[in-house]
Coordinates of C-alpha atoms in Angstrom, one line a residue:
X333 CA 349.8 97.0 -139.2
X334 CA 350.8 95.6 -135.8
X335 CA 350.7 91.8 -136.0
X336 CA 350.0 91.6 -132.3
X337 CA 346.6 93.2 -132.9
X338 CA 345.7 90.2 -135.1
X339 CA 346.8 87.4 -132.7
X340 CA 343.2 86.3 -132.4
X341 CA 343.3 84.8 -135.9
X342 CA 345.4 82.0 -134.5
X343 CA 342.3 80.5 -133.0
X344 CA 340.4 80.2 -136.3
X345 CA 342.2 77.1 -137.7
X346 CA 341.1 75.1 -134.6
X347 CA 337.8 76.6 -133.7
X348 CA 336.1 77.0 -137.1
X349 CA 336.5 73.2 -138.1
X350 CA 335.2 72.2 -134.7
X351 CA 332.2 74.5 -135.0
X352 CA 331.6 73.3 -138.6
X353 CA 331.8 69.7 -137.5
X354 CA 329.1 70.2 -134.9
X355 CA 326.9 71.9 -137.5
X356 CA 327.6 69.2 -140.0
X357 CA 326.4 66.6 -137.4
X358 CA 323.2 68.4 -137.0
X359 CA 322.7 68.3 -140.8
X360 CA 323.4 64.6 -141.0
X361 CA 320.3 64.0 -143.1
X362 CA 321.3 66.8 -145.6
X363 CA 324.4 65.7 -147.3
X364 CA 324.6 68.6 -149.7
X365 CA 324.3 71.1 -146.8
X366 CA 327.0 69.1 -144.9
X367 CA 329.4 69.5 -147.8
X368 CA 328.7 73.2 -148.2
X369 CA 329.4 73.8 -144.5
X370 CA 332.6 71.8 -144.7
X371 CA 333.8 73.6 -147.8
X372 CA 333.1 77.0 -146.4
X373 CA 334.8 76.2 -143.1
X374 CA 338.0 75.0 -144.8
X375 CA 338.0 77.9 -147.3
X376 CA 337.8 80.3 -144.3
X377 CA 340.7 78.4 -142.6
X378 CA 342.7 78.5 -145.8
X379 CA 342.4 82.3 -146.1
X380 CA 343.2 82.6 -142.4
X381 CA 346.3 80.4 -142.8
X382 CA 347.7 82.5 -145.6
X383 CA 347.2 85.6 -143.5
X384 CA 349.0 84.0 -140.5
X385 CA 351.9 83.1 -142.8
X386 CA 352.1 86.8 -143.8
X387 CA 352.0 88.0 -140.2
X388 CA 354.6 85.5 -139.2
X389 CA 357.1 87.1 -141.5
X390 CA 357.5 89.8 -138.9
X391 CA 358.4 87.2 -136.2
X392 CA 356.5 84.6 -134.2
X393 CA 352.9 85.5 -133.4
X394 CA 351.4 84.3 -130.2
X395 CA 347.9 84.0 -128.6
X396 CA 347.4 83.2 -124.9
X397 CA 344.1 81.3 -125.1
X398 CA 341.4 82.7 -122.8
X399 CA 343.7 85.5 -121.6
X400 CA 345.7 83.1 -119.4
X401 CA 349.3 84.0 -119.7
X402 CA 352.0 81.5 -120.6
X403 CA 353.2 79.2 -119.1
X404 CA 350.1 78.7 -117.0
X405 CA 347.7 78.9 -119.9
X406 CA 347.7 77.3 -123.4
X407 CA 349.6 79.4 -125.9
X408 CA 349.2 79.2 -129.7
X409 CA 352.3 80.1 -131.6
X410 CA 352.8 80.8 -135.3
X411 CA 356.4 81.1 -136.5
X412 CA 357.4 80.5 -140.1
X413 CA 357.7 76.7 -139.6
X414 CA 354.2 76.3 -138.2
X415 CA 352.6 78.9 -140.5
X416 CA 354.1 77.1 -143.7
X417 CA 352.9 73.7 -142.4
X418 CA 349.4 75.2 -141.7
X419 CA 349.0 76.7 -145.2
X420 CA 350.1 73.5 -147.0
X421 CA 348.1 71.2 -144.7
X422 CA 344.8 73.2 -145.0
X423 CA 345.2 73.4 -148.8
X424 CA 345.7 69.6 -149.0
X425 CA 342.8 69.0 -146.7
X426 CA 340.6 71.3 -148.8
X427 CA 341.6 69.4 -152.0
X428 CA 340.8 66.0 -150.5
X429 CA 337.5 67.3 -149.2
X430 CA 336.5 68.3 -152.8
X431 CA 337.8 65.0 -154.1
X432 CA 335.5 63.2 -151.6
X433 CA 332.3 65.1 -152.5
X434 CA 331.3 62.7 -155.3
X435 CA 333.4 59.7 -154.6
X436 CA 331.0 58.2 -152.1
X437 CA 327.9 58.4 -154.3
X438 CA 329.8 57.0 -157.2
X439 CA 330.8 54.0 -155.1
X440 CA 327.2 53.2 -154.4
X441 CA 327.0 55.1 -151.1
X442 CA 329.1 52.4 -149.4
X443 CA 330.5 55.0 -147.2
X444 CA 328.6 56.5 -144.2
X445 CA 328.6 60.0 -145.7
X446 CA 326.9 61.6 -142.7
X447 CA 329.9 60.7 -140.5
X448 CA 332.7 61.4 -143.0
X449 CA 332.3 65.2 -143.2
X450 CA 332.2 66.0 -139.4
X451 CA 335.1 63.6 -138.7
X452 CA 337.2 65.0 -141.5
X453 CA 336.7 68.5 -140.1
X454 CA 337.7 67.3 -136.6
X455 CA 340.8 65.8 -138.2
X456 CA 341.7 69.1 -139.7
X457 CA 341.2 70.9 -136.4
X458 CA 343.6 68.4 -134.7
X459 CA 346.3 68.9 -137.3
X460 CA 346.0 72.7 -137.0
X461 CA 346.2 72.4 -133.2
X462 CA 349.3 70.3 -133.4
X463 CA 351.0 72.8 -135.8
X464 CA 350.1 75.9 -133.7
X465 CA 350.5 74.8 -130.1
X466 CA 353.3 76.1 -128.0
X467 CA 352.6 73.6 -125.3
X468 CA 353.8 69.9 -125.2
X469 CA 350.6 68.7 -123.4
X470 CA 348.4 70.5 -126.0
X471 CA 350.5 68.8 -128.7
X472 CA 349.5 65.5 -127.0
X473 CA 345.9 66.6 -127.1
X474 CA 346.2 67.3 -130.8
X475 CA 347.6 63.8 -131.4
X476 CA 344.7 62.3 -129.5
X477 CA 342.2 64.3 -131.6
X478 CA 343.9 62.9 -134.7
X479 CA 343.8 59.4 -133.3
X480 CA 340.0 59.5 -132.6
X481 CA 339.2 61.0 -136.0
X482 CA 341.6 58.8 -137.9
X483 CA 340.2 55.6 -136.4
X484 CA 336.7 56.6 -137.5
X485 CA 337.9 57.4 -141.0
X486 CA 340.2 54.4 -141.5
X487 CA 337.3 52.0 -140.6
X488 CA 334.7 53.7 -142.8
X489 CA 332.5 51.0 -144.3
X490 CA 333.3 48.6 -141.5
X491 CA 334.6 45.9 -143.7
X492 CA 336.7 43.1 -142.1
X493 CA 339.9 44.3 -143.7
X494 CA 339.4 47.9 -142.6
X495 CA 338.5 46.9 -139.1
X496 CA 341.7 44.8 -138.9
X497 CA 343.9 47.6 -140.3
X498 CA 342.2 50.1 -138.1
X499 CA 342.8 48.0 -135.0
X500 CA 346.5 47.7 -135.8
X501 CA 346.6 51.5 -136.4
X502 CA 344.9 52.2 -133.1
X503 CA 347.1 49.8 -131.0
X504 CA 350.3 51.3 -132.5
X505 CA 349.0 54.9 -131.9
X506 CA 347.9 54.1 -128.3
X507 CA 351.4 52.7 -127.5
X508 CA 352.9 55.8 -129.1
X509 CA 350.6 58.0 -127.0
X510 CA 351.6 56.1 -123.8
X511 CA 355.2 56.8 -124.5
X512 CA 354.5 60.4 -125.2
X513 CA 352.5 60.8 -122.0
X514 CA 355.3 59.2 -120.0
X515 CA 357.8 61.5 -121.5
X516 CA 355.5 64.4 -120.7
X517 CA 355.4 63.4 -117.0
X518 CA 359.2 63.2 -117.0
X519 CA 359.5 66.6 -118.6
X520 CA 357.2 68.1 -115.9
X521 CA 359.0 66.4 -113.1
X522 CA 362.4 67.6 -114.4
X523 CA 361.7 71.2 -115.3
X524 CA 358.2 72.0 -113.8
X525 CA 356.5 73.0 -117.0
X526 CA 355.2 71.8 -120.3
X527 CA 355.4 75.1 -122.1
X528 CA 358.0 74.6 -124.9
X529 CA 359.6 78.0 -124.5
X530 CA 360.0 77.6 -120.8
X531 CA 361.3 74.1 -121.2
X532 CA 363.9 75.4 -123.6
X533 CA 365.1 77.9 -121.0
X534 CA 365.3 75.3 -118.2
X535 CA 366.4 72.2 -120.1
X536 CA 370.1 73.0 -119.9
X537 CA 369.8 73.1 -116.1
X538 CA 368.9 69.4 -115.6
X539 CA 371.0 66.4 -115.6
X540 CA 372.2 65.7 -119.2
X541 CA 371.4 62.0 -118.9
X542 CA 367.9 62.8 -117.9
X543 CA 367.5 65.3 -120.7
X544 CA 368.7 62.7 -123.2
X545 CA 366.4 60.0 -121.9
X546 CA 363.4 62.5 -122.3
X547 CA 364.7 63.3 -125.8
X548 CA 364.9 59.6 -126.8
X549 CA 361.4 58.9 -125.5
X550 CA 359.9 61.9 -127.4
X551 CA 361.8 60.8 -130.6
X552 CA 360.3 57.3 -130.3
X553 CA 356.8 58.6 -129.7
X554 CA 357.1 61.0 -132.7
X555 CA 358.9 58.4 -134.7
X556 CA 356.0 56.1 -134.6
X557 CA 353.7 58.9 -135.8
X558 CA 356.1 59.8 -138.6
X559 CA 356.6 56.1 -139.6
X560 CA 360.4 56.2 -139.1
X561 CA 362.2 52.9 -139.5
X562 CA 362.0 50.5 -137.6
X563 CA 358.7 52.0 -136.2
X564 CA 357.0 52.1 -139.6
X565 CA 355.9 48.4 -140.0
X566 CA 352.3 49.3 -139.3
X567 CA 351.9 51.9 -142.1
X568 CA 351.9 49.8 -145.4
X569 CA 349.3 47.5 -143.9
X570 CA 347.0 50.2 -142.5
X571 CA 346.8 53.0 -145.1
X572 CA 346.0 51.1 -148.3
X573 CA 342.8 49.5 -147.0
X574 CA 341.1 52.9 -146.4
X575 CA 339.1 54.8 -149.0
X576 CA 341.2 56.9 -151.4
X577 CA 340.5 60.3 -149.9
X578 CA 341.2 59.0 -146.4
X579 CA 344.5 57.3 -147.5
X580 CA 345.5 60.5 -149.3
X581 CA 345.0 62.8 -146.3
X582 CA 346.6 60.3 -143.9
X583 CA 349.7 60.0 -146.2
X584 CA 350.0 63.7 -146.7
X585 CA 349.4 65.0 -143.2
X586 CA 349.5 62.5 -140.3
X587 CA 353.1 61.4 -140.8
X588 CA 354.1 65.0 -141.3
X589 CA 352.7 66.0 -137.9
X590 CA 355.2 63.5 -136.5
X591 CA 358.0 65.1 -138.5
X592 CA 356.9 68.5 -137.5
X593 CA 357.0 67.5 -133.8
X594 CA 360.5 66.1 -134.3
X595 CA 361.7 69.4 -135.9
X596 CA 360.0 71.5 -133.3
X597 CA 361.4 69.6 -130.2
X598 CA 364.8 69.0 -131.7
X599 CA 365.4 72.7 -132.5
X600 CA 363.4 74.5 -129.8
X601 CA 363.9 72.2 -126.8
X602 CA 366.9 70.0 -127.5
X603 CA 369.5 72.1 -129.2
X604 CA 372.6 70.4 -128.1
X605 CA 372.8 68.1 -131.2
X606 CA 373.7 65.1 -129.1
X607 CA 371.5 62.6 -131.0
X608 CA 371.9 64.1 -134.5
X609 CA 374.2 61.3 -135.7
X610 CA 371.7 58.7 -134.5
X611 CA 369.0 60.6 -136.4
X612 CA 371.1 60.5 -139.6
X613 CA 371.6 56.7 -139.3
X614 CA 367.9 56.2 -138.8
X615 CA 367.2 58.5 -141.7
X616 CA 369.5 56.4 -144.0
X617 CA 367.8 53.2 -142.9
X618 CA 364.4 54.7 -143.4
X619 CA 365.2 55.8 -146.9
X620 CA 366.9 52.7 -148.2
X621 CA 364.7 50.0 -146.5
X622 CA 361.5 51.9 -147.4
X623 CA 362.3 52.1 -151.1
X624 CA 363.4 48.5 -151.2
X625 CA 360.0 47.6 -149.9
X626 CA 358.4 49.8 -152.6
X627 CA 360.3 48.1 -155.4
X628 CA 358.8 44.7 -154.4
X629 CA 355.2 45.8 -154.5
X630 CA 352.6 45.0 -157.2
X631 CA 349.8 47.1 -155.7
X632 CA 349.9 50.8 -156.4
X633 CA 348.6 51.8 -152.9
X634 CA 351.1 49.6 -151.1
X635 CA 353.9 50.9 -153.4
X636 CA 353.0 54.5 -152.6
X637 CA 352.8 53.6 -148.8
X638 CA 356.4 52.3 -148.9
X639 CA 357.6 55.4 -150.8
X640 CA 355.9 57.5 -148.1
X641 CA 358.0 55.7 -145.5
X642 CA 361.2 56.0 -147.6
X643 CA 360.9 59.8 -148.1
X644 CA 360.3 60.4 -144.4
X645 CA 364.0 59.6 -144.2
X646 CA 364.8 62.6 -146.4
X647 CA 363.1 65.0 -143.9
X648 CA 364.8 63.2 -140.9
X649 CA 368.1 63.6 -142.8
X650 CA 367.7 67.4 -142.8
X651 CA 366.9 67.5 -139.1
X652 CA 370.0 65.3 -138.3
X653 CA 372.4 67.6 -140.2
X654 CA 371.5 70.2 -137.6
X655 CA 372.6 73.3 -139.4
X656 CA 370.4 76.1 -140.7
X657 CA 370.8 74.9 -144.3
X658 CA 369.9 71.3 -143.2
X659 CA 366.7 72.5 -141.4
X660 CA 365.8 74.8 -144.4
X661 CA 366.0 71.8 -146.7
X662 CA 364.0 69.6 -144.3
X663 CA 361.2 72.3 -144.0
X664 CA 361.0 72.8 -147.8
X665 CA 361.0 69.1 -148.4
X666 CA 358.3 68.5 -145.9
X667 CA 356.0 71.0 -147.6
X668 CA 356.8 69.5 -151.0
X669 CA 356.2 66.0 -149.8
X670 CA 352.8 66.8 -148.3
X671 CA 351.5 68.0 -151.7
X672 CA 353.2 65.4 -153.9
X673 CA 352.4 62.3 -151.9
X674 CA 348.8 63.3 -151.4
X675 CA 348.5 64.0 -155.2
X676 CA 349.8 60.5 -155.9
X677 CA 347.3 58.8 -153.6
X678 CA 344.5 60.8 -155.2
X679 CA 345.7 59.6 -158.7
X680 CA 345.7 56.0 -157.4
X681 CA 342.1 56.6 -156.5
X682 CA 341.3 57.7 -160.1
X683 CA 343.2 54.6 -161.4
X684 CA 341.0 52.4 -159.2
X685 CA 337.9 54.2 -160.4
X686 CA 338.8 53.6 -164.0
X687 CA 340.6 50.2 -163.9
X688 CA 338.5 48.7 -161.1
X689 CA 341.5 47.6 -159.0
X690 CA 344.7 48.9 -157.4
X691 CA 346.7 45.7 -158.3
X692 CA 349.3 46.5 -160.9
X693 CA 349.0 43.0 -162.3
X694 CA 345.3 43.6 -163.1
X695 CA 345.5 47.1 -164.3
X696 CA 346.6 47.9 -167.8
X697 CA 345.8 49.8 -171.0
X698 CA 344.9 52.9 -169.0
X699 CA 346.9 55.1 -171.4
X700 CA 344.6 54.1 -174.2
X701 CA 341.5 54.5 -172.0
X702 CA 342.4 57.9 -170.5
X703 CA 345.7 59.5 -171.7
X704 CA 345.2 62.5 -169.4
X705 CA 345.4 60.3 -166.3
X706 CA 348.8 59.0 -167.5
X707 CA 350.1 62.6 -167.5
X708 CA 348.5 63.4 -164.1
X709 CA 350.3 60.4 -162.6
X710 CA 353.6 61.1 -164.3
X711 CA 354.1 64.7 -163.0
X712 CA 354.0 64.0 -159.2
X713 CA 355.8 60.6 -159.8
X714 CA 358.8 62.4 -161.4
X715 CA 358.5 65.1 -158.8
X716 CA 358.8 62.6 -155.9
X717 CA 361.7 60.9 -157.6
X718 CA 363.5 64.3 -157.8
X719 CA 363.7 64.8 -161.5
X720 CA 364.9 68.4 -162.4
X721 CA 363.7 71.0 -162.2
X722 CA 360.8 70.0 -159.9
X723 CA 360.5 70.8 -156.2
X724 CA 361.6 67.3 -155.2
X725 CA 364.9 67.9 -157.0
X726 CA 365.3 71.3 -155.3
X727 CA 364.7 69.9 -151.9
X728 CA 367.2 67.0 -152.4
X729 CA 369.8 69.4 -153.7
X730 CA 369.4 71.5 -150.6
X731 CA 369.9 68.4 -148.4
X732 CA 373.0 67.3 -150.4
X733 CA 374.5 70.8 -150.2
X734 CA 373.9 71.1 -146.5
X735 CA 375.4 67.6 -145.8
X736 CA 378.4 68.3 -148.1
X737 CA 379.2 71.5 -146.2
X738 CA 379.5 69.4 -143.0
X739 CA 381.5 66.7 -144.9
X740 CA 381.7 63.9 -142.4
X741 CA 381.8 60.3 -143.6
X742 CA 378.2 59.8 -142.4
X743 CA 377.1 62.9 -144.4
X744 CA 378.7 61.4 -147.6
X745 CA 377.1 58.1 -146.9
X746 CA 373.7 59.8 -146.6
X747 CA 374.3 61.6 -149.9
X748 CA 375.0 58.3 -151.6
X749 CA 372.0 56.7 -149.9
X750 CA 369.8 59.6 -151.0
X751 CA 370.9 59.4 -154.6
X752 CA 370.3 55.6 -154.6
X753 CA 366.9 56.0 -153.0
X754 CA 365.9 58.6 -155.6
X755 CA 366.9 56.3 -158.5
X756 CA 365.0 53.4 -157.0
X757 CA 362.0 55.7 -156.4
X758 CA 362.1 56.6 -160.1
X759 CA 362.4 53.0 -161.1
X760 CA 359.5 51.9 -158.8
X761 CA 357.1 54.7 -160.0
X762 CA 358.0 54.3 -163.7
X763 CA 357.5 50.5 -163.4
X764 CA 354.1 51.1 -161.9
X765 CA 353.3 53.6 -164.7
X766 CA 354.4 51.0 -167.3
X767 CA 352.3 48.3 -165.8
X768 CA 349.2 50.4 -165.3
X769 CA 349.2 52.6 -168.3
X770 CA 351.3 51.0 -171.0
X771 CA 351.0 47.2 -170.8
X772 CA 347.9 45.5 -172.1
X773 CA 345.2 44.7 -169.6
X774 CA 344.2 41.1 -169.0
X775 CA 340.6 42.2 -169.6
X776 CA 339.9 44.4 -172.5
X777 CA 338.5 47.8 -171.4
X778 CA 336.0 48.9 -174.0
X779 CA 334.6 51.9 -172.2
X780 CA 336.0 54.3 -169.6
X781 CA 334.2 54.3 -166.2
X782 CA 332.6 57.5 -165.2
X783 CA 334.8 59.6 -163.0
X784 CA 333.2 62.4 -161.1
X785 CA 334.5 65.8 -162.1
X786 CA 335.3 66.8 -158.5
X787 CA 337.8 63.9 -158.2
X788 CA 339.6 64.9 -161.3
X789 CA 339.5 68.6 -160.4
X790 CA 340.9 68.1 -156.9
X791 CA 343.7 65.9 -158.2
X792 CA 344.7 68.3 -161.0
X793 CA 344.6 71.1 -158.4
X794 CA 347.2 69.3 -156.3
X795 CA 349.3 68.4 -159.2
X796 CA 349.3 72.0 -160.4
X797 CA 350.3 73.1 -156.9
X798 CA 353.2 70.7 -157.0
X799 CA 354.4 72.4 -160.2
X800 CA 353.7 75.9 -158.8
X801 CA 355.9 74.9 -155.8
X802 CA 358.8 74.5 -158.2
X803 CA 358.0 77.8 -160.0
X804 CA 357.9 79.7 -156.7
X805 CA 360.7 77.7 -155.1
X806 CA 362.9 80.8 -154.6
X807 CA 360.5 82.8 -152.3
X808 CA 359.3 79.6 -150.6
X809 CA 362.8 78.4 -149.9
X810 CA 363.8 81.9 -148.5
X811 CA 360.7 81.7 -146.3
X812 CA 361.8 78.3 -145.1
X813 CA 365.3 79.6 -144.5
X814 CA 363.9 82.3 -142.3
X815 CA 362.0 79.7 -140.3
X816 CA 365.2 77.6 -139.9
X817 CA 367.1 80.7 -138.6
X818 CA 364.3 81.3 -136.1
X819 CA 364.5 77.7 -134.9
X820 CA 368.3 77.7 -134.5
X821 CA 368.4 81.0 -132.7
X822 CA 365.7 80.0 -130.3
X823 CA 365.4 83.5 -128.9
X824 CA 362.7 84.8 -131.3
X825 CA 360.4 81.9 -130.3
X826 CA 361.1 82.1 -126.6
X827 CA 360.8 85.9 -126.5
X828 CA 357.5 85.8 -128.3
X829 CA 355.9 83.3 -126.0
X830 CA 357.5 84.7 -122.8
X831 CA 358.2 88.5 -123.4
X832 CA 359.4 88.9 -119.8
X833 CA 361.3 85.5 -120.0
X834 CA 358.7 83.9 -117.6
X835 CA 355.2 85.2 -118.3
X836 CA 353.1 85.6 -121.4
X837 CA 350.9 88.6 -122.3
X838 CA 347.7 87.4 -120.5
X839 CA 346.8 87.4 -116.9
X840 CA 347.3 84.5 -114.4
X841 CA 348.3 83.7 -110.9
X842 CA 352.1 83.4 -110.5
X843 CA 353.6 80.7 -108.3
X844 CA 357.2 81.5 -107.2
X845 CA 359.7 78.7 -107.6
X846 CA 362.2 79.2 -104.8
X847 CA 364.6 76.6 -106.0
X848 CA 365.2 78.0 -109.4
X849 CA 367.2 81.2 -110.3
X850 CA 365.0 82.5 -113.1
X851 CA 366.9 85.0 -115.2
X852 CA 365.5 86.5 -118.4
X853 CA 368.4 85.1 -120.4
X854 CA 367.8 82.7 -123.3
X855 CA 370.6 80.2 -123.6
X856 CA 372.3 80.3 -127.0
X857 CA 372.5 77.1 -129.0
X858 CA 374.6 74.4 -127.4
X859 CA 375.6 76.6 -124.4
X860 CA 377.1 74.8 -121.5
X861 CA 375.0 74.7 -118.4
X862 CA 377.2 77.3 -116.5
X863 CA 375.7 80.1 -118.6
X864 CA 372.2 78.9 -118.5
X865 CA 369.5 79.5 -115.8
X866 CA 370.7 77.4 -112.9
X867 CA 369.0 75.3 -110.2
X868 CA 370.7 76.6 -107.0
X869 CA 370.0 74.1 -104.3
X870 CA 367.3 71.6 -104.8
X871 CA 368.5 69.9 -108.0
X872 CA 371.8 68.0 -108.1
X873 CA 372.0 68.4 -111.8
X874 CA 372.9 72.0 -111.5
X875 CA 376.6 71.0 -111.1
X876 CA 376.5 68.4 -113.8
X877 CA 378.3 69.2 -117.1
X878 CA 376.3 69.5 -120.3
X879 CA 377.3 68.1 -123.6
X880 CA 378.1 70.3 -126.5
X881 CA 377.2 69.2 -130.0
X882 CA 379.5 68.9 -132.9
X883 CA 377.1 70.5 -135.3

C-alpha cells in the first residue's frame, strides 16, 4: 500500500467534526439525534486517526488542501508526533463526549444541551487542525477556533462565576493571539513564508537576533496556551468553574496544544538550541511552583488544576534537554498526561455527583458510599505521581535518563526538582483521597446519589487506557522515539512537505524570489549559516554569524 494514495484521510479529522456540528445545530430540538451524530462523527475520526498513525510509520504524510501546492496553499502534515497526538486527543474527546451524554439531564438540564454538542465538535476540529497543520498561519486559525469554542463551553449555564472566569480566559487568550499574530507578521517579513518546512530552510539565513526575537515571541504565545509559569495564573481560576466534562477536555487537550506547538516550532523551525537552557529554567519553576500551589488547595478541581500546571513543566523539561531521548520522553509524557489528567477531572465530576461538592472539607465518607470510586480515583492519581510501573513513572524515568546523559548542573537540578515534584504530587493527591474518601463526612450520607452509567463508563474507559498505556509502553515509546528522530533530523518533514525543496505536490502559481538563492538543501541541525541557503544581496543578515547550540 502506498501511503501517498491515502493522503486524503488527513482532511477527515477536521472536516467530519465541522460537518457533524452543522448537522447537530439543525437537530437542536432533537437531543438524542444530536448525540448520535456527535458520537458517530468522533468514532469515524478515531478510526481515521489510528489509520493515519499507521501510515505515518512510513514517514510524514502530507495533503495539499484543494490541490494548491505548498508553500502557497495550506498543507496538512501527519508525522509520528502529530499522529500520536491526534489519536490520543480524539480518544479523550470521545470519552468526554460519552461522559457528557447523561450529565446534563442528571443536573436538571441546567446546561444548554443544544449548544453543547455542536460546540464540542467544533472544538475537536480545532484541536485536530492544530495538530495536523504544516502552516503557522493555519495553526493560528486552529487556536482561534479553539478560543471561540472554548469560550462558549466555559460559560455554559451563564452563571456569574462562569462568565467572570470565561472573561479572564478570553482576555488572556486574546492577548496570546495578538502576540502570536505579531510573531507571524515578523516571520513573514523575515523569510517571506509561513509554511513551517520552508521557514526551517530559510531561518538560518536571517539575522540571529531577529530569529531569536521571533522564537521568544512564539514561545510566549504558546506558553500562555500551555500555562507555563509565570503565564499560568489564569488557569486555576478559569477551569474549575466549568462543568466537569468541559474542565476535563480543557485540562486534557488545550494546554497540550500549546505544548505541541512548542515542540513543533522548537524542533522543526528553531533547531539551534539557543533558548534550551531558558526553557529548562522555566520548566523547573513551572514544576515546583505549580505543585506548591496544589498542596495548598482544599478543592479537588483547583488542586487538579495546579497539578496540571505543575506537570506541564515535565514536558517542557524534555523539550529543553534538546536531545532525541529528551524529545522522546517529552512526547511520551504528553500522551500519558492527556489521558491521566482528563481521567482525574472526570473522577472529580463523579465525586461531585456523589458528594454534592468539590470542596475537600465538605466531602467525606465516599469510600463507604462507593468503594469502586475510591479505586477509580487512586489509579490515575498514582499514575500522575509516577508510582512504578505506571506510564507516569516510565515517562519520568525517560526524562531523568535523558537529562543525566547530558549531565550539566542544570540537568541535575531539574532531576532533583522532578523528584521533589513527584513526591509532592503523591502527597497532594493522597491527601485529597484521604479527605474525600477516608475521613468522616460532616453530613452523614445515607444513600448514594444516582450516577448515570455513561459517566462511570467513560471514566473507567480512560482509567483503563492509562493502565494500557503502561502495558504497551514499549511499542508506544519506540513510536515516540521514531517521532523524535524525525523531528531532530528535520529532513523527513521538510522533504515530505516540499519534495523539490520549494514546491509541494499540488499545482499553484510560482513567484520567483530574485534575492534568495534557493537550493534544495536542508540545513542539518545547528548548521552555521554559511552552509544554509543564503540571501545574496537584499538581506544584510546573510553575512551575520549564526549561533550553534550546546545540545
